[in-house]
PDB file of N, CA and C in Angstrom:
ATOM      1  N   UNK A 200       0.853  -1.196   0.000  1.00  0.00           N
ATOM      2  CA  UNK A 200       0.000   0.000   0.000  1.00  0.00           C
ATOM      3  C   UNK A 200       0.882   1.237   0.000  1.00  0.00           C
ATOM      4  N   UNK A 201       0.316   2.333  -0.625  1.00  0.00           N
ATOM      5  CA  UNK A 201       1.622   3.068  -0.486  1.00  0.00           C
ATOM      6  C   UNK A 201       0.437   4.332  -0.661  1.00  0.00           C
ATOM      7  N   UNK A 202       0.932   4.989   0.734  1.00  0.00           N
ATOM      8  CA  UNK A 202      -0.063   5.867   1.473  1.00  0.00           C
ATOM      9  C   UNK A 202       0.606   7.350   0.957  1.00  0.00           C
ATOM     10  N   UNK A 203      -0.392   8.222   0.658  1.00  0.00           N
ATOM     11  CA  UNK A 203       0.727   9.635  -0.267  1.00  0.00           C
ATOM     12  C   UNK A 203       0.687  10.545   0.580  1.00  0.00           C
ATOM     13  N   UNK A 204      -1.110  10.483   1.461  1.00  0.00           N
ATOM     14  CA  UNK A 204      -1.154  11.539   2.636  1.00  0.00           C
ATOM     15  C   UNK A 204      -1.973  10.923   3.405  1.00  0.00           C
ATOM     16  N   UNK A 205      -2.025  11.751   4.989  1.00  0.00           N
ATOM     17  CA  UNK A 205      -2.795  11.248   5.870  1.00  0.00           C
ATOM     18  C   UNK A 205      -3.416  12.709   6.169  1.00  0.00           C
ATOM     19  N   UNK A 206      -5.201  12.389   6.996  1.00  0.00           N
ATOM     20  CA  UNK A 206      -5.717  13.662   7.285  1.00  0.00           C
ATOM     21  C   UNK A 206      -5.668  13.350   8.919  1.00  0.00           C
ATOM     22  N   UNK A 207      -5.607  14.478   9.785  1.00  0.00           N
ATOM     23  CA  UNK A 207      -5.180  14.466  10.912  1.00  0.00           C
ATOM     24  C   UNK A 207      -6.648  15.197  11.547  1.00  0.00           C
ATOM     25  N   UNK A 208      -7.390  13.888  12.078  1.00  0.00           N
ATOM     26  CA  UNK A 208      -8.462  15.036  12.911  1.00  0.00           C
ATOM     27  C   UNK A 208      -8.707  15.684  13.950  1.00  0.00           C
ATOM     28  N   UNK A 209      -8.523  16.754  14.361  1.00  0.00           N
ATOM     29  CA  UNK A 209      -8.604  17.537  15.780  1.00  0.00           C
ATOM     30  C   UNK A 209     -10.061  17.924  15.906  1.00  0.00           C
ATOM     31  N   UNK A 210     -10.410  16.998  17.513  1.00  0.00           N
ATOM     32  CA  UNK A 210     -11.900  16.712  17.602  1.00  0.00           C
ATOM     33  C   UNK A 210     -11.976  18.664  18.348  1.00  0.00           C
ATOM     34  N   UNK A 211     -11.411  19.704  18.395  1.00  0.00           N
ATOM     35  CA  UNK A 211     -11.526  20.729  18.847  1.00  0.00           C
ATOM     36  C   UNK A 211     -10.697  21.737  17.676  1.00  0.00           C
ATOM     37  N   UNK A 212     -10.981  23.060  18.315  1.00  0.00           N
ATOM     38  CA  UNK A 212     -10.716  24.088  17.094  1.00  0.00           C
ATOM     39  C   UNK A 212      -9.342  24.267  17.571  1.00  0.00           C
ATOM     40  N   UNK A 213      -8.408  24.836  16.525  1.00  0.00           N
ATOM     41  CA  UNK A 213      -7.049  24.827  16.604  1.00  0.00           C
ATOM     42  C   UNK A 213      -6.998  26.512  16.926  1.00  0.00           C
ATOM     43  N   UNK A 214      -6.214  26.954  17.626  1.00  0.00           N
ATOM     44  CA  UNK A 214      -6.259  28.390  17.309  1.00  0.00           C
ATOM     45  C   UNK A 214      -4.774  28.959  16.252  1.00  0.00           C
ATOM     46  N   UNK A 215      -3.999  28.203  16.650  1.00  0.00           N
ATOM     47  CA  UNK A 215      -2.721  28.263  15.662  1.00  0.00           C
ATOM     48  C   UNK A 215      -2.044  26.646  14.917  1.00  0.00           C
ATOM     49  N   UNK A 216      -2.903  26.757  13.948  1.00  0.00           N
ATOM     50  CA  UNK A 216      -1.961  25.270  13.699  1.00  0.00           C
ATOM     51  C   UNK A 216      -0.349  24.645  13.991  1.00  0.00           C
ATOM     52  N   UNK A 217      -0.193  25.876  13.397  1.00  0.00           N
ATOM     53  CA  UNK A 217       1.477  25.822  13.544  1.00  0.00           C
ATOM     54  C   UNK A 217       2.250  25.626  14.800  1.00  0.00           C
ATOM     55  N   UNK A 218       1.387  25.615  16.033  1.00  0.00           N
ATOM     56  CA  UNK A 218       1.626  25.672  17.154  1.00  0.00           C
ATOM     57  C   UNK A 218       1.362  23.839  17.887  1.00  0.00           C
ATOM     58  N   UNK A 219       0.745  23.508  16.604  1.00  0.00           N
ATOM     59  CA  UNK A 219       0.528  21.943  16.889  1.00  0.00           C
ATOM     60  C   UNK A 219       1.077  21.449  15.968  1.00  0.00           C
ATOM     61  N   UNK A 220       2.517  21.914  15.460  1.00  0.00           N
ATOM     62  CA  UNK A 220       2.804  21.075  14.320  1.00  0.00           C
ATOM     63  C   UNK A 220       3.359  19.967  14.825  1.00  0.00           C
ATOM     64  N   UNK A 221       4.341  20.105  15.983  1.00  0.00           N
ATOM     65  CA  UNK A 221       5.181  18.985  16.686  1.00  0.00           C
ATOM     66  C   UNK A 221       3.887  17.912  16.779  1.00  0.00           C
ATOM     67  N   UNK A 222       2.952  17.786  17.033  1.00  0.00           N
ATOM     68  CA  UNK A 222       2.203  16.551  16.936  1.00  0.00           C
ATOM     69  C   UNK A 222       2.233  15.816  15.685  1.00  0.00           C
ATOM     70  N   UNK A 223       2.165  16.633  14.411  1.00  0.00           N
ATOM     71  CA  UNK A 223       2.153  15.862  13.102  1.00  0.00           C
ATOM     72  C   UNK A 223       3.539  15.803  12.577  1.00  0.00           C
ATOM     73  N   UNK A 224       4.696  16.079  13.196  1.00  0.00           N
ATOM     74  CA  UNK A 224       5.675  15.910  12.439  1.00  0.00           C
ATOM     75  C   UNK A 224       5.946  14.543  12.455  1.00  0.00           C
ATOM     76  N   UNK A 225       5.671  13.771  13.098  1.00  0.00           N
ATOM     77  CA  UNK A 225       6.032  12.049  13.652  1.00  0.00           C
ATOM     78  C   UNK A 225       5.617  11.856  12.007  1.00  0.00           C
ATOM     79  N   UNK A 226       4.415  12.203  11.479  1.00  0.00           N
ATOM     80  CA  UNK A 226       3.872  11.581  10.017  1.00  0.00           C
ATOM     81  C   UNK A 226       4.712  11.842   8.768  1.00  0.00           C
ATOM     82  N   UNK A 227       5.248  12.616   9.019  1.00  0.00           N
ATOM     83  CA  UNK A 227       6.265  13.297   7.720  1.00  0.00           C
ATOM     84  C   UNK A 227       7.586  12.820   8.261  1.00  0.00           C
ATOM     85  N   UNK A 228       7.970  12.195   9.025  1.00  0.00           N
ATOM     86  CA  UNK A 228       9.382  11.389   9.736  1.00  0.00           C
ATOM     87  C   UNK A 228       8.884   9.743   8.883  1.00  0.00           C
ATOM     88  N   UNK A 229       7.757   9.224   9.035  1.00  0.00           N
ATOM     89  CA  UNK A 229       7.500   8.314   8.139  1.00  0.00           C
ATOM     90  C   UNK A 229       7.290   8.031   7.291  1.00  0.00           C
ATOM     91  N   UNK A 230       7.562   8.959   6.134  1.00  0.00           N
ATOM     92  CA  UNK A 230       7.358   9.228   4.724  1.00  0.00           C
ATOM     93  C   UNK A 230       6.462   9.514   4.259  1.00  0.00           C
ATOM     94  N   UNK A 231       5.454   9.847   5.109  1.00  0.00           N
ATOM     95  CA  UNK A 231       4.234  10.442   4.476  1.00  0.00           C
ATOM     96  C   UNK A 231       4.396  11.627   3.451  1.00  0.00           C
ATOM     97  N   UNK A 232       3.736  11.678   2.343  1.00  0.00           N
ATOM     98  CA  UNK A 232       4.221  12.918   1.373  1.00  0.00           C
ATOM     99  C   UNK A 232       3.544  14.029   1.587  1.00  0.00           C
ATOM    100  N   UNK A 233       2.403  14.202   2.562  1.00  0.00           N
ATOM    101  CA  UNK A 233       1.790  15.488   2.702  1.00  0.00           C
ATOM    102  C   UNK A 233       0.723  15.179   4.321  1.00  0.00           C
ATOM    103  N   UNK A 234       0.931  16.157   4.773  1.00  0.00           N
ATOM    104  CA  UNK A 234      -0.131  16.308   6.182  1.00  0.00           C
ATOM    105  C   UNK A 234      -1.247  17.426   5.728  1.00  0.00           C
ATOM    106  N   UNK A 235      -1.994  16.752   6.101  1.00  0.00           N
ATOM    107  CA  UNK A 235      -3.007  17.588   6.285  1.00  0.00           C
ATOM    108  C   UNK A 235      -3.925  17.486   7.279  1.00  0.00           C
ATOM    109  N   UNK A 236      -4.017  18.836   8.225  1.00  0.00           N
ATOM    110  CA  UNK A 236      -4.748  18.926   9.795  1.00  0.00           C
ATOM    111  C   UNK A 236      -6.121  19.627   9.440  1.00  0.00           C
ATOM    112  N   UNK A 237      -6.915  19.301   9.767  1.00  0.00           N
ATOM    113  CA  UNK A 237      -8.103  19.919   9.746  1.00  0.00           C
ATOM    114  C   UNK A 237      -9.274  20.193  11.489  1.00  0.00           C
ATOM    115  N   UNK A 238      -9.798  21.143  11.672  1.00  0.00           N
ATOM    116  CA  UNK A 238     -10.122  21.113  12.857  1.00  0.00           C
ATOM    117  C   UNK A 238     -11.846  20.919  12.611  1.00  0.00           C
ATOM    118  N   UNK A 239     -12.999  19.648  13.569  1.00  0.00           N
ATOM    119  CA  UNK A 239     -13.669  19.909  13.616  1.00  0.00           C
ATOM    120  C   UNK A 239     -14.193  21.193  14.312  1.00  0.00           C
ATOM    121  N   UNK A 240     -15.453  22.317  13.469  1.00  0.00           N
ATOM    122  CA  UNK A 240     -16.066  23.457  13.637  1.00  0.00           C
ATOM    123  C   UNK A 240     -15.137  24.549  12.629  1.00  0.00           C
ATOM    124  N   UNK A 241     -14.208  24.260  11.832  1.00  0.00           N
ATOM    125  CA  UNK A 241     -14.058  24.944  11.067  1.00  0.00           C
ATOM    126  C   UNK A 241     -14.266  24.167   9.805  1.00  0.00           C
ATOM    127  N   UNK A 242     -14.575  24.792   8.685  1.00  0.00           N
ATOM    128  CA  UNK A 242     -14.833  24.025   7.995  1.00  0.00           C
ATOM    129  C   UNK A 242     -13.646  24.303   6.279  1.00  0.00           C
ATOM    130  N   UNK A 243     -12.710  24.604   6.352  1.00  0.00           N
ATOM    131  CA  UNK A 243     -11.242  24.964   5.985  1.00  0.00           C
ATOM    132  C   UNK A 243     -10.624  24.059   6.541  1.00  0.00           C
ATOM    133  N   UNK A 244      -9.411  23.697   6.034  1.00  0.00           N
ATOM    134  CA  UNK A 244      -8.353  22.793   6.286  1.00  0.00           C
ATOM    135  C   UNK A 244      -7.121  23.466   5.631  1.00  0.00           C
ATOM    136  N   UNK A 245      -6.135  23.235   6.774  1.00  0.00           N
ATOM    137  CA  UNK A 245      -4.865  23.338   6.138  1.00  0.00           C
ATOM    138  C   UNK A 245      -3.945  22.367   5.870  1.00  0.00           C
ATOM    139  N   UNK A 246      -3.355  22.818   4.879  1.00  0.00           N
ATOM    140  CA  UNK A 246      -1.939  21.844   4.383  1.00  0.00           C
ATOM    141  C   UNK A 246      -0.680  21.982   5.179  1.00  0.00           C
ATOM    142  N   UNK A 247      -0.136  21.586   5.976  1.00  0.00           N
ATOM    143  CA  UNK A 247       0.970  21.630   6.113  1.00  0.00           C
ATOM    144  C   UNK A 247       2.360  20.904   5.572  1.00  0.00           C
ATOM    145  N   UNK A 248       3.051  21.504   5.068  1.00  0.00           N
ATOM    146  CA  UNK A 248       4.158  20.955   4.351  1.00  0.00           C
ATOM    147  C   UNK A 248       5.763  20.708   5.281  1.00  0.00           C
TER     148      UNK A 248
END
């Protein structure tokens, strides 16, 4: 199987993503080719690279 991205769900609103990146970096240490965090109650998602 060869996984290209994973979506990351935060059951609460983020106020700075970037401030939770250390949680998703573990996914991009495993070759994941793209993160993407999204917060339930917003309805936007960001990419983080």
């Amino acid at each position: 199987m060869n996984i290209k991205s994973i979506f990351v769900i935060k059951n609460q609103i983020l106020e700075n993503c970037k401030a939770n990146f250390e949680d998703y970096i573990i996914f991009q240490e495993q070759a994941f080719d793209r993160v993407f965090v999204f917060s339930l109650g917003y309805q936007d998602f960001q990419q983080i690279d």
